[in-house]
Amino acid sequence: MLLVCMRWLCDEYDINARFVISIHDEIRYLVASEDRYRCALALALSNMYVRATISQKLGIHQLPL
């Protein structure tokens, strides 16, 4: 789910990033220098979207920050 969301955000906002490796609960991207901050924001948003979706499906409506 996280990879799909990242792919969508990178395509949608034309972020020059390529998925490199996934180890346990961590994913890594190779990103062009000029897109590094936008990719970091996309990753943070992707984490938030996935966390919210899974929490909603489990019936957890209040999450800690």
Coordinates of N, CA and C in Angstrom, one line a residue:
M1 N 0.8 -1.2 0.0 CA 0.0 0.0 0.0 C 0.9 1.3 0.0
L2 N 1.9 1.2 0.8 CA 2.8 2.4 0.9 C 3.5 2.6 -0.5
L3 N 3.9 1.5 -1.1 CA 4.6 1.7 -2.4 C 3.7 2.2 -3.5
V4 N 2.4 1.7 -3.5 CA 1.4 2.2 -4.4 C 1.2 3.7 -4.2
C5 N 1.0 4.1 -3.0 CA 0.8 5.5 -2.7 C 2.0 6.4 -3.1
M6 N 3.2 5.9 -2.8 CA 4.4 6.7 -3.2 C 4.5 6.8 -4.8
R7 N 4.2 5.7 -5.4 CA 4.2 5.7 -6.9 C 3.2 6.7 -7.5
W8 N 2.0 6.7 -6.9 CA 1.0 7.7 -7.3 C 1.4 9.1 -7.1
L9 N 1.9 9.4 -5.9 CA 2.4 10.8 -5.6 C 3.5 11.2 -6.5
C10 N 4.5 10.3 -6.7 CA 5.6 10.6 -7.6 C 5.2 10.9 -9.0
D11 N 4.2 10.1 -9.5 CA 3.7 10.3 -10.9 C 2.9 11.6 -10.9
E12 N 2.0 11.8 -9.9 CA 1.1 13.0 -9.9 C 1.9 14.3 -9.8
Y13 N 2.9 14.3 -9.0 CA 3.7 15.6 -8.8 C 5.0 15.6 -9.5
D14 N 5.2 14.7 -10.4 CA 6.4 14.6 -11.3 C 7.7 14.7 -10.4
I15 N 7.8 13.8 -9.4 CA 8.9 13.7 -8.5 C 9.9 12.6 -9.2
N16 N 11.1 13.0 -9.4 CA 12.1 12.1 -10.0 C 12.7 11.2 -8.9
A17 N 12.0 10.1 -8.7 CA 12.4 9.1 -7.6 C 12.2 7.7 -8.2
R18 N 13.1 6.8 -7.7 CA 13.0 5.4 -8.1 C 13.1 4.6 -6.8
F19 N 12.2 3.6 -6.7 CA 12.2 2.7 -5.6 C 13.5 1.8 -5.7
V20 N 14.2 1.7 -4.6 CA 15.5 0.9 -4.6 C 15.3 -0.4 -3.8
I21 N 14.9 -0.3 -2.5 CA 14.9 -1.5 -1.7 C 13.9 -1.4 -0.6
S22 N 13.3 -2.5 -0.2 CA 12.4 -2.5 1.0 C 13.0 -3.6 2.0
I23 N 13.2 -3.2 3.2 CA 13.8 -4.0 4.2 C 12.8 -3.9 5.5
H24 N 12.1 -5.0 5.8 CA 11.2 -5.1 6.9 C 10.2 -4.0 6.8
D25 N 10.2 -3.0 7.6 CA 9.2 -1.9 7.6 C 9.8 -0.6 7.0
E26 N 10.9 -0.7 6.2 CA 11.5 0.5 5.7 C 11.6 0.4 4.2
I27 N 11.4 1.5 3.5 CA 11.6 1.6 2.1 C 12.5 2.7 1.8
R28 N 13.3 2.5 0.7 CA 14.3 3.5 0.3 C 14.1 3.8 -1.2
Y29 N 14.3 5.1 -1.5 CA 14.2 5.6 -2.8 C 15.5 6.3 -3.2
L30 N 15.8 6.3 -4.5 CA 16.9 7.1 -5.1 C 16.2 8.3 -5.7
V31 N 16.6 9.5 -5.3 CA 15.9 10.7 -5.7 C 16.9 11.7 -6.2
A32 N 16.4 12.4 -7.3 CA 17.2 13.5 -7.8 C 17.3 14.6 -6.7
S33 N 18.5 15.2 -6.7 CA 18.8 16.2 -5.7 C 17.7 17.3 -5.6
E34 N 17.2 17.8 -6.7 CA 16.3 18.9 -6.7 C 14.9 18.4 -6.2
D35 N 14.6 17.1 -6.2 CA 13.3 16.6 -5.7 C 13.4 16.0 -4.3
R36 N 14.5 16.1 -3.6 CA 14.6 15.4 -2.3 C 13.6 15.8 -1.3
Y37 N 13.3 17.1 -1.2 CA 12.4 17.5 -0.2 C 10.9 17.2 -0.5
R38 N 10.6 17.2 -1.8 CA 9.3 16.9 -2.3 C 9.1 15.4 -2.1
C39 N 10.1 14.6 -2.3 CA 10.0 13.1 -2.1 C 9.8 12.8 -0.6
A40 N 10.6 13.5 0.3 CA 10.4 13.3 1.7 C 9.0 13.6 2.1
L41 N 8.4 14.7 1.6 CA 7.0 15.1 1.9 C 6.1 14.0 1.4
A42 N 6.3 13.5 0.2 CA 5.5 12.4 -0.4 C 5.5 11.2 0.5
L43 N 6.7 10.9 1.0 CA 6.8 9.7 1.9 C 6.1 9.9 3.2
A44 N 6.2 11.1 3.7 CA 5.4 11.4 5.0 C 3.9 11.3 4.8
L45 N 3.5 11.9 3.6 CA 2.0 11.8 3.3 C 1.6 10.4 3.1
S46 N 2.4 9.6 2.4 CA 2.1 8.2 2.1 C 1.9 7.4 3.4
N47 N 2.9 7.6 4.3 CA 2.8 7.0 5.7 C 1.5 7.4 6.4
M48 N 1.1 8.6 6.3 CA -0.1 9.1 7.0 C -1.3 8.5 6.3
Y49 N -1.4 8.4 5.0 CA -2.5 7.8 4.3 C -2.7 6.4 4.6
V50 N -1.6 5.6 4.6 CA -1.7 4.2 4.9 C -2.1 4.0 6.4
R51 N -1.5 4.7 7.3 CA -1.9 4.6 8.7 C -3.3 4.9 8.9
A52 N -3.8 6.0 8.3 CA -5.2 6.3 8.4 C -6.2 5.3 7.8
T53 N -5.8 4.7 6.6 CA -6.6 3.7 6.0 C -6.7 2.5 6.8
I54 N -5.6 2.0 7.3 CA -5.6 0.8 8.1 C -6.3 1.0 9.4
S55 N -6.1 2.1 10.1 CA -6.8 2.4 11.3 C -8.3 2.5 11.1
Q56 N -8.8 3.1 10.0 CA -10.2 3.2 9.7 C -10.8 1.8 9.5
K57 N -10.1 0.9 8.8 CA -10.6 -0.4 8.5 C -10.7 -1.2 9.8
L58 N -9.8 -0.9 10.8 CA -9.8 -1.6 12.1 C -10.7 -1.0 13.1
G59 N -11.3 0.1 12.7 CA -12.3 0.8 13.6 C -11.6 1.6 14.7
I60 N -10.3 2.0 14.5 CA -9.6 2.9 15.4 C -9.7 4.3 14.8
H61 N -10.5 5.1 15.5 CA -10.8 6.4 15.0 C -10.0 7.6 15.6
Q62 N -9.3 7.3 16.7 CA -8.5 8.3 17.3 C -7.0 7.7 17.4
L63 N -6.1 8.5 16.7 CA -4.7 8.1 16.7 C -3.9 9.0 17.5
P64 N -2.8 8.5 18.1 CA -1.9 9.4 18.8 C -1.0 10.1 17.7
L65 N -0.5 11.3 18.0 CA 0.3 12.0 17.1 C 1.7 11.5 17.2

